[in-house]
C-alpha cells in the first residue's frame, strides 16, 4: 500500500476505505486518492500529541523540580514538561539531553506560567510566534525533519499543544546555536537563541537572562 | 530605544517603598518621579524585537529593573509605554508587582539609566514584571489574560 519516497514521508497509493453507507457511497466503500504521509516519529498533530502523551512510559523519565518557583501554578505543567523533554531528547538523540528544569525556567521567563499570555505576535506558555507556528508546520521549511500539522493559533493557548511545540522549537534552537557558535552552546546561550537574542548586547537581554538564571538556580537548589 | 519621560514631581512627595510577600512576590510602591519606561531595540538577528522595562529609582539612588521577560514586537511594547504611561500620569502613587528578589546585594553596574533628567547606575536587581496599578484602580497586566481581572495574577 505505501512506498517510501524519502526519509520523512511515504507515498500512500490510491486505496479503498470502508465508510458508513451513504447516498454518495452506497456500498460503504470510498476510494482514497494517492497522498503523502509522514513517517511516524517525524510528525505530530493534535490527535497524535494526545495519544503519545497518554501512552508515553513515565518509567525513569526526569521531572522538573517542584515547589521551588514563585507562581502559584508553576508546577501545573511538570508532567507535560517531563514527557515531552524526554520524547524529544530521544527523537533527536540530544547529547547532553535537554534539562526539564531549563524548560520550566524558560516557561517562567516567557509567560510566567500564564497559558493564555498573548502579545500581537506570540501566544501561550512558550510564547510561540505566529511566524514560528508557520515554520513548524512547513514540510519544506527549516524544521522539516520534524513538523507539526493542523495546529491553529488558538491551540497555542492549550498547554498540551504549546509545550511539545515549544520544546521541539527549543531543540531546533539548540542545534542552530551550535551552528552559529561552532561549538556546543551552553544552556544560557540556548535560551538566548530561543528568544532570538544570541548576539544581542542589549541591557534588557542581560536582565532577562539574569532573571532566567535565578529561576533556574531556584529549581536546582536542594 | 523608545522611552517615556515622566515629569518630575516635587522631592517632598517622592516615595519608594517595598513590600515582599511569600515566594518573592514583591510590591514596589513608588511615585512617578522615580519611574522611567523603556522599549529597547534588542537588535535581534531574527526579527524586530523590543524589550520592555520599567526602571525604578530606589532609596539608595540606584536603579531596579522591572522587566517583561519575553521579547515583544514593536506594537506590543509601545502599547505598554502608552497604557502604563497613562496609569502613571493619572495616579499619584503606583504599585508595581513583580517576582524576584529585592534582598540581593546591590551591585552598581556601568549601565546608567536616565530618570527625571539624571543618570543613575543599575543595581543588578531584576524583577519579572507582572502588573502595575495606581490608587484609582487603573491597571495593566503584562500578560493580559482574557476574562481575568488585571490584578488577579
JSON list of N, CA, C and O in Angstrom, two decimals, chain B residues 59-93:
[
{"chain": "B", "resi": 59, "resn": "UNK", "atom": "N", "xyz": [15.73, 53.86, 47.08]},
{"chain": "B", "resi": 59, "resn": "UNK", "atom": "CA", "xyz": [16.08, 54.80, 48.14]},
{"chain": "B", "resi": 59, "resn": "UNK", "atom": "C", "xyz": [17.59, 54.97, 48.30]},
{"chain": "B", "resi": 59, "resn": "UNK", "atom": "O", "xyz": [18.04, 55.76, 49.13]},
{"chain": "B", "resi": 60, "resn": "UNK", "atom": "N", "xyz": [18.38, 54.22, 47.56]},
{"chain": "B", "resi": 60, "resn": "UNK", "atom": "CA", "xyz": [19.84, 54.37, 47.59]},
{"chain": "B", "resi": 60, "resn": "UNK", "atom": "C", "xyz": [20.35, 55.03, 46.30]},
{"chain": "B", "resi": 60, "resn": "UNK", "atom": "O", "xyz": [21.54, 54.95, 45.99]},
{"chain": "B", "resi": 61, "resn": "UNK", "atom": "N", "xyz": [19.43, 55.57, 45.52]},
{"chain": "B", "resi": 61, "resn": "UNK", "atom": "CA", "xyz": [19.76, 56.21, 44.23]},
{"chain": "B", "resi": 61, "resn": "UNK", "atom": "C", "xyz": [20.43, 55.25, 43.25]},
{"chain": "B", "resi": 61, "resn": "UNK", "atom": "O", "xyz": [21.36, 55.60, 42.53]},
{"chain": "B", "resi": 62, "resn": "UNK", "atom": "N", "xyz": [19.97, 54.02, 43.32]},
{"chain": "B", "resi": 62, "resn": "UNK", "atom": "CA", "xyz": [20.35, 53.04, 42.30]},
{"chain": "B", "resi": 62, "resn": "UNK", "atom": "C", "xyz": [19.05, 52.55, 41.64]},
{"chain": "B", "resi": 62, "resn": "UNK", "atom": "O", "xyz": [17.96, 52.80, 42.17]},
{"chain": "B", "resi": 63, "resn": "UNK", "atom": "N", "xyz": [19.19, 51.84, 40.53]},
{"chain": "B", "resi": 63, "resn": "UNK", "atom": "CA", "xyz": [18.01, 51.54, 39.73]},
{"chain": "B", "resi": 63, "resn": "UNK", "atom": "C", "xyz": [17.69, 50.04, 39.71]},
{"chain": "B", "resi": 63, "resn": "UNK", "atom": "O", "xyz": [18.55, 49.20, 39.40]},
{"chain": "B", "resi": 64, "resn": "UNK", "atom": "N", "xyz": [16.45, 49.72, 40.07]},
{"chain": "B", "resi": 64, "resn": "UNK", "atom": "CA", "xyz": [15.92, 48.35, 39.98]},
{"chain": "B", "resi": 64, "resn": "UNK", "atom": "C", "xyz": [15.26, 48.22, 38.60]},
{"chain": "B", "resi": 64, "resn": "UNK", "atom": "O", "xyz": [14.52, 49.10, 38.19]},
{"chain": "B", "resi": 65, "resn": "UNK", "atom": "N", "xyz": [15.52, 47.10, 37.93]},
{"chain": "B", "resi": 65, "resn": "UNK", "atom": "CA", "xyz": [14.86, 46.84, 36.64]},
{"chain": "B", "resi": 65, "resn": "UNK", "atom": "C", "xyz": [13.65, 45.95, 36.86]},
{"chain": "B", "resi": 65, "resn": "UNK", "atom": "O", "xyz": [13.78, 44.88, 37.46]},
{"chain": "B", "resi": 66, "resn": "UNK", "atom": "N", "xyz": [12.50, 46.38, 36.41]},
{"chain": "B", "resi": 66, "resn": "UNK", "atom": "CA", "xyz": [11.31, 45.53, 36.42]},
{"chain": "B", "resi": 66, "resn": "UNK", "atom": "C", "xyz": [10.99, 45.28, 34.94]},
{"chain": "B", "resi": 66, "resn": "UNK", "atom": "O", "xyz": [10.59, 46.21, 34.24]},
{"chain": "B", "resi": 67, "resn": "UNK", "atom": "N", "xyz": [11.22, 44.05, 34.49]},
{"chain": "B", "resi": 67, "resn": "UNK", "atom": "CA", "xyz": [11.13, 43.83, 33.04]},
{"chain": "B", "resi": 67, "resn": "UNK", "atom": "C", "xyz": [10.11, 42.76, 32.70]},
{"chain": "B", "resi": 67, "resn": "UNK", "atom": "O", "xyz": [9.90, 41.81, 33.46]},
{"chain": "B", "resi": 68, "resn": "UNK", "atom": "N", "xyz": [9.48, 42.94, 31.55]},
{"chain": "B", "resi": 68, "resn": "UNK", "atom": "CA", "xyz": [8.69, 41.85, 30.98]},
{"chain": "B", "resi": 68, "resn": "UNK", "atom": "C", "xyz": [9.70, 40.94, 30.29]},
{"chain": "B", "resi": 68, "resn": "UNK", "atom": "O", "xyz": [10.41, 41.36, 29.37]},
{"chain": "B", "resi": 69, "resn": "UNK", "atom": "N", "xyz": [9.80, 39.70, 30.74]},
{"chain": "B", "resi": 69, "resn": "UNK", "atom": "CA", "xyz": [10.96, 38.88, 30.38]},
{"chain": "B", "resi": 69, "resn": "UNK", "atom": "C", "xyz": [10.83, 38.15, 29.05]},
{"chain": "B", "resi": 69, "resn": "UNK", "atom": "O", "xyz": [11.73, 37.41, 28.68]},
{"chain": "B", "resi": 70, "resn": "UNK", "atom": "N", "xyz": [9.74, 38.36, 28.32]},
{"chain": "B", "resi": 70, "resn": "UNK", "atom": "CA", "xyz": [9.66, 37.83, 26.95]},
{"chain": "B", "resi": 70, "resn": "UNK", "atom": "C", "xyz": [9.84, 38.98, 25.96]},
{"chain": "B", "resi": 70, "resn": "UNK", "atom": "O", "xyz": [9.29, 40.06, 26.18]},
{"chain": "B", "resi": 71, "resn": "UNK", "atom": "N", "xyz": [10.60, 38.75, 24.88]},
{"chain": "B", "resi": 71, "resn": "UNK", "atom": "CA", "xyz": [10.75, 39.81, 23.89]},
{"chain": "B", "resi": 71, "resn": "UNK", "atom": "C", "xyz": [9.41, 40.14, 23.24]},
{"chain": "B", "resi": 71, "resn": "UNK", "atom": "O", "xyz": [8.57, 39.26, 23.08]},
{"chain": "B", "resi": 72, "resn": "UNK", "atom": "N", "xyz": [9.22, 41.40, 22.88]},
{"chain": "B", "resi": 72, "resn": "UNK", "atom": "CA", "xyz": [7.94, 41.84, 22.32]},
{"chain": "B", "resi": 72, "resn": "UNK", "atom": "C", "xyz": [8.14, 42.40, 20.92]},
{"chain": "B", "resi": 72, "resn": "UNK", "atom": "O", "xyz": [9.22, 42.87, 20.57]},
{"chain": "B", "resi": 73, "resn": "UNK", "atom": "N", "xyz": [7.06, 42.36, 20.14]},
{"chain": "B", "resi": 73, "resn": "UNK", "atom": "CA", "xyz": [7.05, 43.10, 18.89]},
{"chain": "B", "resi": 73, "resn": "UNK", "atom": "C", "xyz": [6.92, 44.58, 19.22]},
{"chain": "B", "resi": 73, "resn": "UNK", "atom": "O", "xyz": [6.54, 44.96, 20.33]},
{"chain": "B", "resi": 74, "resn": "UNK", "atom": "N", "xyz": [7.22, 45.41, 18.22]},
{"chain": "B", "resi": 74, "resn": "UNK", "atom": "CA", "xyz": [7.23, 46.87, 18.46]},
{"chain": "B", "resi": 74, "resn": "UNK", "atom": "C", "xyz": [5.88, 47.38, 18.96]},
{"chain": "B", "resi": 74, "resn": "UNK", "atom": "O", "xyz": [5.81, 48.16, 19.92]},
{"chain": "B", "resi": 75, "resn": "UNK", "atom": "N", "xyz": [4.81, 46.90, 18.32]},
{"chain": "B", "resi": 75, "resn": "UNK", "atom": "CA", "xyz": [3.48, 47.40, 18.68]},
{"chain": "B", "resi": 75, "resn": "UNK", "atom": "C", "xyz": [3.11, 47.05, 20.12]},
{"chain": "B", "resi": 75, "resn": "UNK", "atom": "O", "xyz": [2.58, 47.88, 20.86]},
{"chain": "B", "resi": 76, "resn": "UNK", "atom": "N", "xyz": [3.42, 45.81, 20.53]},
{"chain": "B", "resi": 76, "resn": "UNK", "atom": "CA", "xyz": [3.09, 45.40, 21.90]},
{"chain": "B", "resi": 76, "resn": "UNK", "atom": "C", "xyz": [3.91, 46.18, 22.92]},
{"chain": "B", "resi": 76, "resn": "UNK", "atom": "O", "xyz": [3.42, 46.50, 24.01]},
{"chain": "B", "resi": 77, "resn": "UNK", "atom": "N", "xyz": [5.15, 46.49, 22.57]},
{"chain": "B", "resi": 77, "resn": "UNK", "atom": "CA", "xyz": [6.00, 47.24, 23.50]},
{"chain": "B", "resi": 77, "resn": "UNK", "atom": "C", "xyz": [5.49, 48.69, 23.62]},
{"chain": "B", "resi": 77, "resn": "UNK", "atom": "O", "xyz": [5.36, 49.23, 24.73]},
{"chain": "B", "resi": 78, "resn": "UNK", "atom": "N", "xyz": [5.17, 49.28, 22.48]},
{"chain": "B", "resi": 78, "resn": "UNK", "atom": "CA", "xyz": [4.68, 50.67, 22.52]},
{"chain": "B", "resi": 78, "resn": "UNK", "atom": "C", "xyz": [3.32, 50.76, 23.22]},
{"chain": "B", "resi": 78, "resn": "UNK", "atom": "O", "xyz": [3.01, 51.76, 23.85]},
{"chain": "B", "resi": 79, "resn": "UNK", "atom": "N", "xyz": [2.54, 49.69, 23.12]},
{"chain": "B", "resi": 79, "resn": "UNK", "atom": "CA", "xyz": [1.27, 49.65, 23.84]},
{"chain": "B", "resi": 79, "resn": "UNK", "atom": "C", "xyz": [1.52, 49.76, 25.35]},
{"chain": "B", "resi": 79, "resn": "UNK", "atom": "O", "xyz": [0.79, 50.44, 26.07]},
{"chain": "B", "resi": 80, "resn": "UNK", "atom": "N", "xyz": [2.56, 49.10, 25.80]},
{"chain": "B", "resi": 80, "resn": "UNK", "atom": "CA", "xyz": [2.90, 49.17, 27.23]},
{"chain": "B", "resi": 80, "resn": "UNK", "atom": "C", "xyz": [3.35, 50.58, 27.62]},
{"chain": "B", "resi": 80, "resn": "UNK", "atom": "O", "xyz": [2.98, 51.10, 28.67]},
{"chain": "B", "resi": 81, "resn": "UNK", "atom": "N", "xyz": [4.16, 51.19, 26.76]},
{"chain": "B", "resi": 81, "resn": "UNK", "atom": "CA", "xyz": [4.59, 52.57, 27.05]},
{"chain": "B", "resi": 81, "resn": "UNK", "atom": "C", "xyz": [3.37, 53.47, 27.19]},
{"chain": "B", "resi": 81, "resn": "UNK", "atom": "O", "xyz": [3.29, 54.28, 28.13]},
{"chain": "B", "resi": 82, "resn": "UNK", "atom": "N", "xyz": [2.45, 53.32, 26.27]},
{"chain": "B", "resi": 82, "resn": "UNK", "atom": "CA", "xyz": [1.30, 54.21, 26.24]},
{"chain": "B", "resi": 82, "resn": "UNK", "atom": "C", "xyz": [0.35, 53.95, 27.42]},
{"chain": "B", "resi": 82, "resn": "UNK", "atom": "O", "xyz": [-0.01, 54.87, 28.16]},
{"chain": "B", "resi": 83, "resn": "UNK", "atom": "N", "xyz": [-0.03, 52.67, 27.60]},
{"chain": "B", "resi": 83, "resn": "UNK", "atom": "CA", "xyz": [-1.04, 52.37, 28.64]},
{"chain": "B", "resi": 83, "resn": "UNK", "atom": "C", "xyz": [-0.48, 52.55, 30.05]},
{"chain": "B", "resi": 83, "resn": "UNK", "atom": "O", "xyz": [-1.16, 53.06, 30.93]},
{"chain": "B", "resi": 84, "resn": "UNK", "atom": "N", "xyz": [0.75, 52.11, 30.25]},
{"chain": "B", "resi": 84, "resn": "UNK", "atom": "CA", "xyz": [1.34, 52.28, 31.60]},
{"chain": "B", "resi": 84, "resn": "UNK", "atom": "C", "xyz": [1.67, 53.75, 31.83]},
{"chain": "B", "resi": 84, "resn": "UNK", "atom": "O", "xyz": [1.53, 54.26, 32.94]},
{"chain": "B", "resi": 85, "resn": "UNK", "atom": "N", "xyz": [2.07, 54.44, 30.76]},
{"chain": "B", "resi": 85, "resn": "UNK", "atom": "CA", "xyz": [2.31, 55.88, 30.88]},
{"chain": "B", "resi": 85, "resn": "UNK", "atom": "C", "xyz": [1.07, 56.61, 31.37]},
{"chain": "B", "resi": 85, "resn": "UNK", "atom": "O", "xyz": [1.16, 57.48, 32.23]},
{"chain": "B", "resi": 86, "resn": "UNK", "atom": "N", "xyz": [-0.10, 56.21, 30.86]},
{"chain": "B", "resi": 86, "resn": "UNK", "atom": "CA", "xyz": [-1.36, 56.86, 31.30]},
{"chain": "B", "resi": 86, "resn": "UNK", "atom": "C", "xyz": [-1.65, 56.55, 32.76]},
{"chain": "B", "resi": 86, "resn": "UNK", "atom": "O", "xyz": [-2.11, 57.41, 33.51]},
{"chain": "B", "resi": 87, "resn": "UNK", "atom": "N", "xyz": [-1.39, 55.31, 33.16]},
{"chain": "B", "resi": 87, "resn": "UNK", "atom": "CA", "xyz": [-1.62, 54.93, 34.57]},
{"chain": "B", "resi": 87, "resn": "UNK", "atom": "C", "xyz": [-0.76, 55.80, 35.49]},
{"chain": "B", "resi": 87, "resn": "UNK", "atom": "O", "xyz": [-1.20, 56.28, 36.53]},
{"chain": "B", "resi": 88, "resn": "UNK", "atom": "N", "xyz": [0.47, 56.01, 35.06]},
{"chain": "B", "resi": 88, "resn": "UNK", "atom": "CA", "xyz": [1.40, 56.79, 35.89]},
{"chain": "B", "resi": 88, "resn": "UNK", "atom": "C", "xyz": [0.98, 58.26, 35.92]},
{"chain": "B", "resi": 88, "resn": "UNK", "atom": "O", "xyz": [1.00, 58.92, 36.97]},
{"chain": "B", "resi": 89, "resn": "UNK", "atom": "N", "xyz": [0.55, 58.77, 34.77]},
{"chain": "B", "resi": 89, "resn": "UNK", "atom": "CA", "xyz": [0.15, 60.19, 34.72]},
{"chain": "B", "resi": 89, "resn": "UNK", "atom": "C", "xyz": [-1.14, 60.42, 35.51]},
{"chain": "B", "resi": 89, "resn": "UNK", "atom": "O", "xyz": [-1.33, 61.48, 36.11]},
{"chain": "B", "resi": 90, "resn": "UNK", "atom": "N", "xyz": [-2.04, 59.41, 35.49]},
{"chain": "B", "resi": 90, "resn": "UNK", "atom": "CA", "xyz": [-3.32, 59.56, 36.19]},
{"chain": "B", "resi": 90, "resn": "UNK", "atom": "C", "xyz": [-3.21, 59.40, 37.71]},
{"chain": "B", "resi": 90, "resn": "UNK", "atom": "O", "xyz": [-4.11, 59.80, 38.44]},
{"chain": "B", "resi": 91, "resn": "UNK", "atom": "N", "xyz": [-2.15, 58.76, 38.14]},
{"chain": "B", "resi": 91, "resn": "UNK", "atom": "CA", "xyz": [-2.07, 58.43, 39.57]},
{"chain": "B", "resi": 91, "resn": "UNK", "atom": "C", "xyz": [-1.00, 59.23, 40.30]},
{"chain": "B", "resi": 91, "resn": "UNK", "atom": "O", "xyz": [-0.12, 59.81, 39.68]},
{"chain": "B", "resi": 92, "resn": "UNK", "atom": "N", "xyz": [-1.13, 59.23, 41.61]},
{"chain": "B", "resi": 92, "resn": "UNK", "atom": "CA", "xyz": [-0.08, 59.87, 42.42]},
{"chain": "B", "resi": 92, "resn": "UNK", "atom": "C", "xyz": [0.90, 58.82, 42.91]},
{"chain": "B", "resi": 92, "resn": "UNK", "atom": "O", "xyz": [2.07, 59.09, 43.14]},
{"chain": "B", "resi": 93, "resn": "UNK", "atom": "N", "xyz": [0.41, 57.64, 43.10]},
{"chain": "B", "resi": 93, "resn": "UNK", "atom": "CA", "xyz": [1.22, 56.58, 43.70]},
{"chain": "B", "resi": 93, "resn": "UNK", "atom": "C", "xyz": [0.93, 55.26, 42.99]},
{"chain": "B", "resi": 93, "resn": "UNK", "atom": "O", "xyz": [-0.23, 54.88, 42.85]}
]
